[in-house]
Amino acid sequence: MKRGPKETAESARRLSRRAVLLGTAQLGLVGVLGARMATLQVDQADEFRMLAEENRINIGLIPPARGLIYDINGVVLADNEQHYTITMTREGAGDVDEVLARLNRLIAIDPEQLEKAREELKARSAFVPVTVAERVSWEDISRVTVNAPALPGVVAELGRSRHYPQGTDMAHVVGYVGPVSDFDLSRIDDQDPLLQIPRFQIGKTMVENNLERDLRGSAGTKRVEVNAAGRVMRELDRVEGTPGADVQLTVDARLQNYIQARLSGESAAAIVMDVTNGDLKGIGSAPTYDPNVFVQGISVALWDELNERDIDAKLHRRPLAAKTVQGTYPPGSTFKMVTALAALEDGQVTADETIRCVGHSDVFDVRFHCWKRSGHGNMDLNNSLKQSCDVYYYDIAQRVGIDKIAAMGRKLGLGERHDLPMSAVRSGIMPDKVWKQETRGEEWRVGDTVNASIGQGYVATSPLQLAVMTARIATGKAVKPRLVKSIGGVEQPSGEGESLGLNENNLRRIRRAMFDVVNNNRGTAYRSRIAEERFKMAGKTGTSQVRRITAEERERGVTRNEDLPWNRRDHALYVAFAPMDNPKYAVAVVVEHGGGGSTAAAPIARDVLLQALYEGTPPLEAYPSAMRGRIAEQQRRLSAMIRDIQPGRTADQA
Amino acid sequence: MSYLEYQVKYVPSGFRKLMYLNWPVVFLITAVSGFGFLMLYSVAGGSMDPWVTAQSQRFGLGMAVMMIMALIPIWFWRNMAVVAYVVALLLLVAVEFVGVERNGSQRWIDLGPMDLQPSELMKIALIMLLAAYYDWLPLKKVSRPLWIIIPLLFIAAPAYLVLSQPDLGTTILLVTGGGAIMFLAGVHWAYFATVIAGGVGLVTAVFQTRGTPWQILQDYQYRRIDTFLDPTQDPLGAGYHITQAKIALGSGGWTGRGYMQGTQSRLNFLPEKHTDFIFTTLAEEFGFVGAFGLLVLYALIIIFCVMSAITNKDRFASLVTMGVAVTFFLFFAVNMAMVMGLAPVVGVPLPLVSYGGSAMLVLMVAFGLVQSAHVHKPR
């Protein structure tokens, strides 16, 4: 086939035309591409630069060291213990199973943890360290370190966790920390980013919880460059956080140790307060628990045990409760000082006036009994308190009326929620006419006054309130309890108070009567007296009923405490201060269902007071000679529970 | 038409031919490849291995092949067209049966030391065959339906085989490249207008009937098309890559973040950064200046090819040159549009820059044809 020149020329022209057209179209599209480049790289460059930075930079938090907690002598109550954790990365290990097996031969790993680690190693990115063993002992760490060449990818990491060196002694004061939970986050309004760190530890209860903001400190930050897979390539910069503030408490760890030892076996609370400045020296509650078990998460079995899941509710001793502030009890006869002071101040009775006790008193058609069926005979103020005659108080209470008694009670610190950094501090009940109307919707009856006059009926007080009451009677001043001496080196306000404005003569009469309770051979607490002249104690026993005694029972004779089931027995109470002449400490003891205050509570208070006054184990000479044998035996028995606690930093340094 | 019929006043002979090479194109190719080496060095984290060494060896080999092809007269290549097409087609069929599968698509034939990708060969073979076809076909028959169906079959056969591998990018290149040669050869406007109108109509119909009782596709098919057209709808899949690519490009700014300083590429936020997405690294590290510079180099290659084609009175030579230019254009335009979020991600490498042996060699062979056409221009 032959093509003429004309056709060739025509085809070439057409081809050229179309080639130019196509070439131009291509250049047009190149222009579009160029314009798109300009849009992305010039117009929107800043936006994309920012996105690139967001891609590349992760901001990590550096948790601050939590503030430490000290006792009054600088003994550490809560510190941050260093512990080792063994972690492993998949990329480092290579053969994960082989390395894990080798590791398991070196140190025994909890099988459950091992299985968890194995699964996590499979699931996470190759470079993410997975925890294989926690809280590894120093020996195990050494073994792992020595064998490091055979354990590729295995790293021992240093961590910190809260530790309570005083163990069970301080549980009810210091509380504990635990990993922040969703429940915590929903309950507290706290924007601190630290709380977003998984398993970040926050104070769960007591001082740890109430002073959380001070103890926690603030987070530092570090900016790291990460790649697309999230691997950290390098640290760009870091800003250190501020560690939490150290807290010094007023509590004396050695006294606390003694109190817990002395209370062990009972369901009881004892509190020692410095009457001059309100410092709480000892604030013990039994039974107790070890706060350390909560730090890493408590086992279900132990949790059930502490909550007494398997025990009849009637026999609950509530180890988790700080009975000193969370328990409220009818104060019983320890309340009689309040009734007496109210009557004296109101002029309704004089100290010398006698009232005849025949063993009962009839108020309208209801008969109120004295604890002594046969009656006490003629009673003046001193004798009524010393022998704890009930009828005397039935009488004067009706004269002065409940509202003035309640006012005196509140003046002495009852019915008031004292401001302490502890959890669930109870305010108790100091009832009056308005209170009954508001809470019960009922009229106040004279019988209520009669019941209240001896600390029964509606009256409910915590051991802390009883100690405050005693301190205020001992000083005549509005002493306030104080638990925290300093935060971050800043001294907290003292608990010293102004005068209560009570007649000093009346106070002196009451104190004298309290002295006789202990030191007069007819006093209810005579057997718990202190022999040492310098440290003579004044006190008041109380035995509060938790059940109603029926007329029928009264006829055949009131059942003795020992014959009742535990939860039906009376609470034993005792309040005291010492030394009599120049009061230093007030003490309140409550033994739940302990029976009589004079037998169950007063000896504890005496021992604790002597321990505080002697700042250590008192000599046997401090006790009446007849008791020394028993006391020596008791001291021997307790010595097993007394630890040698050395003072740490001095108070000045704190 | 044989070479004897050329109205040749002067054709250089022997190695004198080298003087008549389209030297600007040689330099431009070298410059673009140099850009590629720089980028491959960068994405390897400042190392010659694993990519730069291999790529530069292939470039050297490719250059040699291009030179040799340039020395061989263009009419020889025209006579080879049918053979090349048939061989490429047979290899494509063979891939269906003995091909090696990688990343879910079967494109390669294992030749021991290297893998052969027949679809790459077909890109050239198809251009050659169509150019030879229209060189042979008298002009007055060009627009007749019968003579239109034949080249359409030439295109459809390999396109179908490549699409079934599946390799959408190469299919688009084959179909568009083939269509461009038909257009250049002088096929009547009306055919192209019909095809375009038909395509637009079909797409409109598909989307307009969506949600109506007589919709053409199934719902899941529509959703697939949605994510294909707009990957940002699938932010963890394809959308993630395209978003990261745009971030890399945009964060480059005017002058870039500095050579080997691109965080997006260095920290692995970019996918396939040594192959299909290499342009993003370039744009991130050299900024608008670098990216636009590369675009200008590409445009110049196209311009020199078009100039060579329109000054060449030999129909086959002219058509082949334009065919190569269009295919080359499609390569970089689709790749750039893809990484800039203008087009769906279809897997087309950036010509001469992306790492890849077959692609580099095939491009050099294609430019060998362009050079041969240029050298043996009727003068």
PDB file of C-alpha atoms in Angstrom, chain B residues 113-355:
ATOM      1  CA  PRO B 113      17.473 -12.954  40.112  1.00  0.00           C
ATOM      2  CA  MET B 114      14.640 -10.527  39.444  1.00  0.00           C
ATOM      3  CA  ASP B 115      10.902 -10.458  39.130  1.00  0.00           C
ATOM      4  CA  LEU B 116       9.291  -9.512  35.855  1.00  0.00           C
ATOM      5  CA  GLN B 117       6.108  -7.488  35.829  1.00  0.00           C
ATOM      6  CA  PRO B 118       4.498  -8.153  32.407  1.00  0.00           C
ATOM      7  CA  SER B 119       2.046  -5.292  32.847  1.00  0.00           C
ATOM      8  CA  GLU B 120       5.010  -2.915  32.731  1.00  0.00           C
ATOM      9  CA  LEU B 121       6.128  -4.406  29.402  1.00  0.00           C
ATOM     10  CA  MET B 122       2.607  -4.091  28.121  1.00  0.00           C
ATOM     11  CA  LYS B 123       2.628  -0.330  28.696  1.00  0.00           C
ATOM     12  CA  ILE B 124       5.311  -0.030  25.998  1.00  0.00           C
ATOM     13  CA  ALA B 125       4.097  -2.835  23.784  1.00  0.00           C
ATOM     14  CA  LEU B 126       0.609  -1.345  23.584  1.00  0.00           C
ATOM     15  CA  ILE B 127       1.974   2.057  22.617  1.00  0.00           C
ATOM     16  CA  MET B 128       4.141   0.457  19.950  1.00  0.00           C
ATOM     17  CA  LEU B 129       1.327  -1.667  18.550  1.00  0.00           C
ATOM     18  CA  LEU B 130      -1.176   1.183  18.363  1.00  0.00           C
ATOM     19  CA  ALA B 131       1.400   3.499  16.812  1.00  0.00           C
ATOM     20  CA  ALA B 132       2.283   0.854  14.245  1.00  0.00           C
ATOM     21  CA  TYR B 133      -1.426   0.197  13.608  1.00  0.00           C
ATOM     22  CA  TYR B 134      -2.174   3.835  12.871  1.00  0.00           C
ATOM     23  CA  ASP B 135       0.995   4.177  10.863  1.00  0.00           C
ATOM     24  CA  TRP B 136      -0.304   1.387   8.666  1.00  0.00           C
ATOM     25  CA  LEU B 137      -3.948   2.467   8.544  1.00  0.00           C
ATOM     26  CA  PRO B 138      -4.831   4.986   5.826  1.00  0.00           C
ATOM     27  CA  LEU B 139      -6.102   8.248   7.285  1.00  0.00           C
ATOM     28  CA  LYS B 140      -9.524   8.039   5.687  1.00  0.00           C
ATOM     29  CA  LYS B 141     -10.262   4.757   7.454  1.00  0.00           C
ATOM     30  CA  VAL B 142      -9.213   5.968  10.872  1.00  0.00           C
ATOM     31  CA  SER B 143     -12.670   6.985  12.026  1.00  0.00           C
ATOM     32  CA  ARG B 144     -14.582   4.096  10.559  1.00  0.00           C
ATOM     33  CA  PRO B 145     -16.243   1.920  13.228  1.00  0.00           C
ATOM     34  CA  LEU B 146     -14.614  -1.330  12.114  1.00  0.00           C
ATOM     35  CA  TRP B 147     -11.165   0.212  12.289  1.00  0.00           C
ATOM     36  CA  ILE B 148     -11.990   1.646  15.680  1.00  0.00           C
ATOM     37  CA  ILE B 149     -13.010  -1.686  17.136  1.00  0.00           C
ATOM     38  CA  ILE B 150      -9.648  -3.275  16.342  1.00  0.00           C
ATOM     39  CA  PRO B 151      -7.502  -0.900  18.460  1.00  0.00           C
ATOM     40  CA  LEU B 152     -10.162  -1.013  21.155  1.00  0.00           C
ATOM     41  CA  LEU B 153      -9.637  -4.764  21.357  1.00  0.00           C
ATOM     42  CA  PHE B 154      -5.885  -4.228  21.456  1.00  0.00           C
ATOM     43  CA  ILE B 155      -6.435  -2.068  24.502  1.00  0.00           C
ATOM     44  CA  ALA B 156      -9.182  -4.091  26.141  1.00  0.00           C
ATOM     45  CA  ALA B 157      -7.341  -7.436  26.177  1.00  0.00           C
ATOM     46  CA  PRO B 158      -4.378  -6.377  28.342  1.00  0.00           C
ATOM     47  CA  ALA B 159      -6.554  -3.958  30.353  1.00  0.00           C
ATOM     48  CA  TYR B 160      -8.834  -6.814  31.339  1.00  0.00           C
ATOM     49  CA  LEU B 161      -5.915  -9.049  32.311  1.00  0.00           C
ATOM     50  CA  VAL B 162      -4.229  -6.329  34.358  1.00  0.00           C
ATOM     51  CA  LEU B 163      -7.450  -5.352  36.090  1.00  0.00           C
ATOM     52  CA  SER B 164      -7.960  -8.941  37.184  1.00  0.00           C
ATOM     53  CA  GLN B 165      -4.562  -9.067  38.893  1.00  0.00           C
ATOM     54  CA  PRO B 166      -5.852  -6.636  40.329  1.00  0.00           C
ATOM     55  CA  ASP B 167      -3.913  -3.520  39.390  1.00  0.00           C
ATOM     56  CA  LEU B 168      -6.209  -0.579  38.872  1.00  0.00           C
ATOM     57  CA  GLY B 169      -3.407   1.964  38.449  1.00  0.00           C
ATOM     58  CA  THR B 170      -1.824   0.201  35.471  1.00  0.00           C
ATOM     59  CA  THR B 171      -5.245  -0.429  33.928  1.00  0.00           C
ATOM     60  CA  ILE B 172      -5.984   3.278  34.000  1.00  0.00           C
ATOM     61  CA  LEU B 173      -2.585   3.979  32.459  1.00  0.00           C
ATOM     62  CA  LEU B 174      -3.159   1.442  29.655  1.00  0.00           C
ATOM     63  CA  VAL B 175      -6.648   2.593  28.799  1.00  0.00           C
ATOM     64  CA  THR B 176      -5.881   6.307  28.979  1.00  0.00           C
ATOM     65  CA  GLY B 177      -2.559   5.928  27.154  1.00  0.00           C
ATOM     66  CA  GLY B 178      -4.179   3.864  24.403  1.00  0.00           C
ATOM     67  CA  GLY B 179      -7.045   6.304  24.121  1.00  0.00           C
ATOM     68  CA  ALA B 180      -4.558   9.161  23.796  1.00  0.00           C
ATOM     69  CA  ILE B 181      -2.865   7.478  20.790  1.00  0.00           C
ATOM     70  CA  MET B 182      -6.231   6.972  19.119  1.00  0.00           C
ATOM     71  CA  PHE B 183      -6.962  10.611  19.688  1.00  0.00           C
ATOM     72  CA  LEU B 184      -3.583  11.643  18.261  1.00  0.00           C
ATOM     73  CA  ALA B 185      -4.035   9.377  15.267  1.00  0.00           C
ATOM     74  CA  GLY B 186      -7.020  11.414  14.302  1.00  0.00           C
ATOM     75  CA  VAL B 187     -10.045   9.421  15.383  1.00  0.00           C
ATOM     76  CA  HIS B 188     -13.088  11.583  15.076  1.00  0.00           C
ATOM     77  CA  TRP B 189     -14.031  13.875  17.948  1.00  0.00           C
ATOM     78  CA  ALA B 190     -17.480  12.426  18.104  1.00  0.00           C
ATOM     79  CA  TYR B 191     -16.197   9.082  19.424  1.00  0.00           C
ATOM     80  CA  PHE B 192     -14.406  10.718  22.316  1.00  0.00           C
ATOM     81  CA  ALA B 193     -17.352  12.967  22.998  1.00  0.00           C
ATOM     82  CA  THR B 194     -19.610   9.892  23.047  1.00  0.00           C
ATOM     83  CA  VAL B 195     -17.332   7.957  25.374  1.00  0.00           C
ATOM     84  CA  ILE B 196     -16.999  10.900  27.754  1.00  0.00           C
ATOM     85  CA  ALA B 197     -20.718  11.639  27.649  1.00  0.00           C
ATOM     86  CA  GLY B 198     -21.484   7.948  28.155  1.00  0.00           C
ATOM     87  CA  GLY B 199     -19.124   7.723  31.091  1.00  0.00           C
ATOM     88  CA  VAL B 200     -20.522  10.822  32.732  1.00  0.00           C
ATOM     89  CA  GLY B 201     -24.035   9.553  32.083  1.00  0.00           C
ATOM     90  CA  LEU B 202     -23.291   6.185  33.619  1.00  0.00           C
ATOM     91  CA  VAL B 203     -21.686   7.676  36.697  1.00  0.00           C
ATOM     92  CA  THR B 204     -24.594  10.093  37.044  1.00  0.00           C
ATOM     93  CA  ALA B 205     -27.068   7.277  36.651  1.00  0.00           C
ATOM     94  CA  VAL B 206     -25.291   5.171  39.236  1.00  0.00           C
ATOM     95  CA  PHE B 207     -25.296   7.936  41.791  1.00  0.00           C
ATOM     96  CA  GLN B 208     -28.650   9.485  40.942  1.00  0.00           C
ATOM     97  CA  THR B 209     -30.480   6.196  41.391  1.00  0.00           C
ATOM     98  CA  ARG B 210     -28.856   5.660  44.775  1.00  0.00           C
ATOM     99  CA  GLY B 211     -31.456   5.309  47.466  1.00  0.00           C
ATOM    100  CA  THR B 212     -34.248   4.838  44.925  1.00  0.00           C
ATOM    101  CA  PRO B 213     -35.939   1.483  44.398  1.00  0.00           C
ATOM    102  CA  TRP B 214     -34.220   1.027  41.026  1.00  0.00           C
ATOM    103  CA  GLN B 215     -30.658   1.773  42.157  1.00  0.00           C
ATOM    104  CA  ILE B 216     -28.051   0.114  39.964  1.00  0.00           C
ATOM    105  CA  LEU B 217     -25.544  -1.104  42.584  1.00  0.00           C
ATOM    106  CA  GLN B 218     -25.926  -2.712  45.974  1.00  0.00           C
ATOM    107  CA  ASP B 219     -25.623  -0.573  49.080  1.00  0.00           C
ATOM    108  CA  TYR B 220     -22.249  -2.034  50.085  1.00  0.00           C
ATOM    109  CA  GLN B 221     -20.905  -1.304  46.626  1.00  0.00           C
ATOM    110  CA  TYR B 222     -21.881   2.321  47.020  1.00  0.00           C
ATOM    111  CA  ARG B 223     -20.123   2.439  50.366  1.00  0.00           C
ATOM    112  CA  ARG B 224     -16.981   1.016  48.785  1.00  0.00           C
ATOM    113  CA  ILE B 225     -17.085   3.649  46.095  1.00  0.00           C
ATOM    114  CA  ASP B 226     -17.524   6.301  48.785  1.00  0.00           C
ATOM    115  CA  THR B 227     -14.401   5.303  50.656  1.00  0.00           C
ATOM    116  CA  PHE B 228     -12.524   4.939  47.399  1.00  0.00           C
ATOM    117  CA  LEU B 229     -13.384   8.456  46.323  1.00  0.00           C
ATOM    118  CA  ASP B 230     -13.065  10.019  49.742  1.00  0.00           C
ATOM    119  CA  PRO B 231     -10.639   8.046  51.898  1.00  0.00           C
ATOM    120  CA  THR B 232     -11.116  10.404  54.845  1.00  0.00           C
ATOM    121  CA  GLN B 233     -14.375   8.554  55.465  1.00  0.00           C
ATOM    122  CA  ASP B 234     -12.255   5.623  56.571  1.00  0.00           C
ATOM    123  CA  PRO B 235      -9.859   7.397  58.898  1.00  0.00           C
ATOM    124  CA  LEU B 236      -8.144   4.238  60.122  1.00  0.00           C
ATOM    125  CA  GLY B 237      -7.650   2.636  56.743  1.00  0.00           C
ATOM    126  CA  ALA B 238      -6.828   4.389  53.483  1.00  0.00           C
ATOM    127  CA  GLY B 239      -7.916   7.685  55.013  1.00  0.00           C
ATOM    128  CA  TYR B 240      -5.156   7.503  57.589  1.00  0.00           C
ATOM    129  CA  HIS B 241      -2.505   7.307  54.905  1.00  0.00           C
ATOM    130  CA  ILE B 242      -3.881  10.082  52.791  1.00  0.00           C
ATOM    131  CA  THR B 243      -4.310  12.310  55.840  1.00  0.00           C
ATOM    132  CA  GLN B 244      -0.742  11.669  56.921  1.00  0.00           C
ATOM    133  CA  ALA B 245       0.467  12.321  53.371  1.00  0.00           C
ATOM    134  CA  LYS B 246      -1.306  15.670  53.284  1.00  0.00           C
ATOM    135  CA  ILE B 247       0.131  16.569  56.681  1.00  0.00           C
ATOM    136  CA  ALA B 248       3.612  15.757  55.406  1.00  0.00           C
ATOM    137  CA  LEU B 249       3.126  17.817  52.269  1.00  0.00           C
ATOM    138  CA  GLY B 250       1.563  20.762  54.053  1.00  0.00           C
ATOM    139  CA  SER B 251       4.044  20.838  56.891  1.00  0.00           C
ATOM    140  CA  GLY B 252       6.830  21.261  54.322  1.00  0.00           C
ATOM    141  CA  GLY B 253       5.795  24.843  53.767  1.00  0.00           C
ATOM    142  CA  TRP B 254       7.749  27.011  51.338  1.00  0.00           C
ATOM    143  CA  THR B 255      11.219  25.601  51.755  1.00  0.00           C
ATOM    144  CA  GLY B 256      10.646  22.363  53.626  1.00  0.00           C
ATOM    145  CA  ARG B 257      11.852  21.044  56.938  1.00  0.00           C
ATOM    146  CA  GLY B 258      15.339  20.351  55.671  1.00  0.00           C
ATOM    147  CA  TYR B 259      16.901  17.317  54.054  1.00  0.00           C
ATOM    148  CA  MET B 260      16.396  14.240  56.242  1.00  0.00           C
ATOM    149  CA  GLN B 261      14.513  16.349  58.767  1.00  0.00           C
ATOM    150  CA  GLY B 262      10.963  15.420  57.791  1.00  0.00           C
ATOM    151  CA  THR B 263       9.273  14.149  60.920  1.00  0.00           C
ATOM    152  CA  GLN B 264       6.354  12.577  59.113  1.00  0.00           C
ATOM    153  CA  SER B 265       8.598  10.360  57.063  1.00  0.00           C
ATOM    154  CA  ARG B 266      11.328   9.776  59.640  1.00  0.00           C
ATOM    155  CA  LEU B 267       8.800   8.700  62.285  1.00  0.00           C
ATOM    156  CA  ASN B 268       6.988   6.372  59.899  1.00  0.00           C
ATOM    157  CA  PHE B 269       3.721   8.246  59.725  1.00  0.00           C
ATOM    158  CA  LEU B 270       3.903   7.903  55.944  1.00  0.00           C
ATOM    159  CA  PRO B 271       3.040   4.659  54.205  1.00  0.00           C
ATOM    160  CA  GLU B 272       5.071   3.206  51.314  1.00  0.00           C
ATOM    161  CA  LYS B 273       7.435   6.096  51.661  1.00  0.00           C
ATOM    162  CA  HIS B 274      10.063   4.659  49.336  1.00  0.00           C
ATOM    163  CA  THR B 275       7.591   3.794  46.587  1.00  0.00           C
ATOM    164  CA  ASP B 276       4.175   5.304  45.898  1.00  0.00           C
ATOM    165  CA  PHE B 277       4.351   7.958  48.636  1.00  0.00           C
ATOM    166  CA  ILE B 278       7.915   9.125  48.075  1.00  0.00           C
ATOM    167  CA  PHE B 279       6.658  12.456  46.781  1.00  0.00           C
ATOM    168  CA  THR B 280       5.317  13.305  50.247  1.00  0.00           C
ATOM    169  CA  THR B 281       8.767  12.950  51.779  1.00  0.00           C
ATOM    170  CA  LEU B 282      10.229  15.105  49.049  1.00  0.00           C
ATOM    171  CA  ALA B 283       7.579  17.754  49.570  1.00  0.00           C
ATOM    172  CA  GLU B 284       8.025  17.620  53.331  1.00  0.00           C
ATOM    173  CA  GLU B 285      11.778  17.976  53.257  1.00  0.00           C
ATOM    174  CA  PHE B 286      12.188  20.359  50.315  1.00  0.00           C
ATOM    175  CA  GLY B 287       8.893  22.197  50.631  1.00  0.00           C
ATOM    176  CA  PHE B 288       6.990  23.873  47.838  1.00  0.00           C
ATOM    177  CA  VAL B 289      10.224  24.872  46.126  1.00  0.00           C
ATOM    178  CA  GLY B 290      11.376  21.254  45.837  1.00  0.00           C
ATOM    179  CA  ALA B 291       7.982  19.789  44.957  1.00  0.00           C
ATOM    180  CA  PHE B 292       7.226  22.405  42.348  1.00  0.00           C
ATOM    181  CA  GLY B 293      10.755  22.059  41.000  1.00  0.00           C
ATOM    182  CA  LEU B 294      10.191  18.357  40.384  1.00  0.00           C
ATOM    183  CA  LEU B 295       6.878  19.159  38.708  1.00  0.00           C
ATOM    184  CA  VAL B 296       8.673  21.593  36.391  1.00  0.00           C
ATOM    185  CA  LEU B 297      11.251  18.940  35.491  1.00  0.00           C
ATOM    186  CA  TYR B 298       8.443  16.540  34.614  1.00  0.00           C
ATOM    187  CA  ALA B 299       6.660  19.202  32.591  1.00  0.00           C
ATOM    188  CA  LEU B 300       9.861  19.942  30.677  1.00  0.00           C
ATOM    189  CA  ILE B 301      10.225  16.265  29.772  1.00  0.00           C
ATOM    190  CA  ILE B 302       6.671  16.354  28.400  1.00  0.00           C
ATOM    191  CA  ILE B 303       7.339  19.573  26.506  1.00  0.00           C
ATOM    192  CA  PHE B 304      10.531  18.230  24.900  1.00  0.00           C
ATOM    193  CA  CYS B 305       8.754  15.026  23.912  1.00  0.00           C
ATOM    194  CA  VAL B 306       5.832  16.934  22.378  1.00  0.00           C
ATOM    195  CA  MET B 307       8.251  19.171  20.501  1.00  0.00           C
ATOM    196  CA  SER B 308      10.113  16.132  19.231  1.00  0.00           C
ATOM    197  CA  ALA B 309       6.831  14.526  18.179  1.00  0.00           C
ATOM    198  CA  ILE B 310       5.419  17.456  16.243  1.00  0.00           C
ATOM    199  CA  THR B 311       8.658  18.044  14.374  1.00  0.00           C
ATOM    200  CA  ASN B 312       8.850  14.409  13.393  1.00  0.00           C
ATOM    201  CA  LYS B 313       7.269  13.655  10.051  1.00  0.00           C
ATOM    202  CA  ASP B 314       7.362   9.907  10.611  1.00  0.00           C
ATOM    203  CA  ARG B 315       3.914   8.906  11.835  1.00  0.00           C
ATOM    204  CA  PHE B 316       5.018   5.879  13.894  1.00  0.00           C
ATOM    205  CA  ALA B 317       7.862   7.811  15.546  1.00  0.00           C
ATOM    206  CA  SER B 318       5.616  10.693  16.316  1.00  0.00           C
ATOM    207  CA  LEU B 319       2.849   8.520  17.759  1.00  0.00           C
ATOM    208  CA  VAL B 320       5.275   6.513  19.895  1.00  0.00           C
ATOM    209  CA  THR B 321       6.899   9.649  21.255  1.00  0.00           C
ATOM    210  CA  MET B 322       3.528  11.128  22.176  1.00  0.00           C
ATOM    211  CA  GLY B 323       2.353   7.822  23.598  1.00  0.00           C
ATOM    212  CA  VAL B 324       5.368   7.636  25.877  1.00  0.00           C
ATOM    213  CA  ALA B 325       4.886  11.285  26.859  1.00  0.00           C
ATOM    214  CA  VAL B 326       1.226  10.714  27.732  1.00  0.00           C
ATOM    215  CA  THR B 327       1.990   7.552  29.724  1.00  0.00           C
ATOM    216  CA  PHE B 328       4.799   9.332  31.538  1.00  0.00           C
ATOM    217  CA  PHE B 329       2.486  12.231  32.243  1.00  0.00           C
ATOM    218  CA  LEU B 330      -0.191   9.889  33.571  1.00  0.00           C
ATOM    219  CA  PHE B 331       2.368   8.292  35.876  1.00  0.00           C
ATOM    220  CA  PHE B 332       3.385  11.395  37.704  1.00  0.00           C
ATOM    221  CA  ALA B 333       0.042  13.191  37.471  1.00  0.00           C
ATOM    222  CA  VAL B 334      -1.915  10.288  38.963  1.00  0.00           C
ATOM    223  CA  ASN B 335       0.734   9.716  41.623  1.00  0.00           C
ATOM    224  CA  MET B 336       0.869  13.348  42.669  1.00  0.00           C
ATOM    225  CA  ALA B 337      -2.895  13.783  42.546  1.00  0.00           C
ATOM    226  CA  MET B 338      -3.206  10.662  44.681  1.00  0.00           C
ATOM    227  CA  VAL B 339      -0.831  11.732  47.438  1.00  0.00           C
ATOM    228  CA  MET B 340      -2.226  15.248  47.439  1.00  0.00           C
ATOM    229  CA  GLY B 341      -5.716  13.929  47.994  1.00  0.00           C
ATOM    230  CA  LEU B 342      -7.032  14.928  44.586  1.00  0.00           C
ATOM    231  CA  ALA B 343      -7.495  11.397  43.318  1.00  0.00           C
ATOM    232  CA  PRO B 344      -8.209   8.034  44.923  1.00  0.00           C
ATOM    233  CA  VAL B 345      -5.278   5.905  45.974  1.00  0.00           C
ATOM    234  CA  VAL B 346      -4.685   3.544  43.040  1.00  0.00           C
ATOM    235  CA  GLY B 347      -1.060   2.546  43.433  1.00  0.00           C
ATOM    236  CA  VAL B 348       0.891   4.313  40.696  1.00  0.00           C
ATOM    237  CA  PRO B 349       4.579   5.006  41.401  1.00  0.00           C
ATOM    238  CA  LEU B 350       6.257   8.368  40.869  1.00  0.00           C
ATOM    239  CA  PRO B 351       8.199   7.797  37.620  1.00  0.00           C
ATOM    240  CA  LEU B 352      12.009   7.627  37.946  1.00  0.00           C
ATOM    241  CA  VAL B 353      11.807   8.540  41.634  1.00  0.00           C
ATOM    242  CA  SER B 354       9.933   5.722  43.351  1.00  0.00           C
ATOM    243  CA  TYR B 355      11.998   2.651  44.145  1.00  0.00           C
TER     244      TYR B 355
END
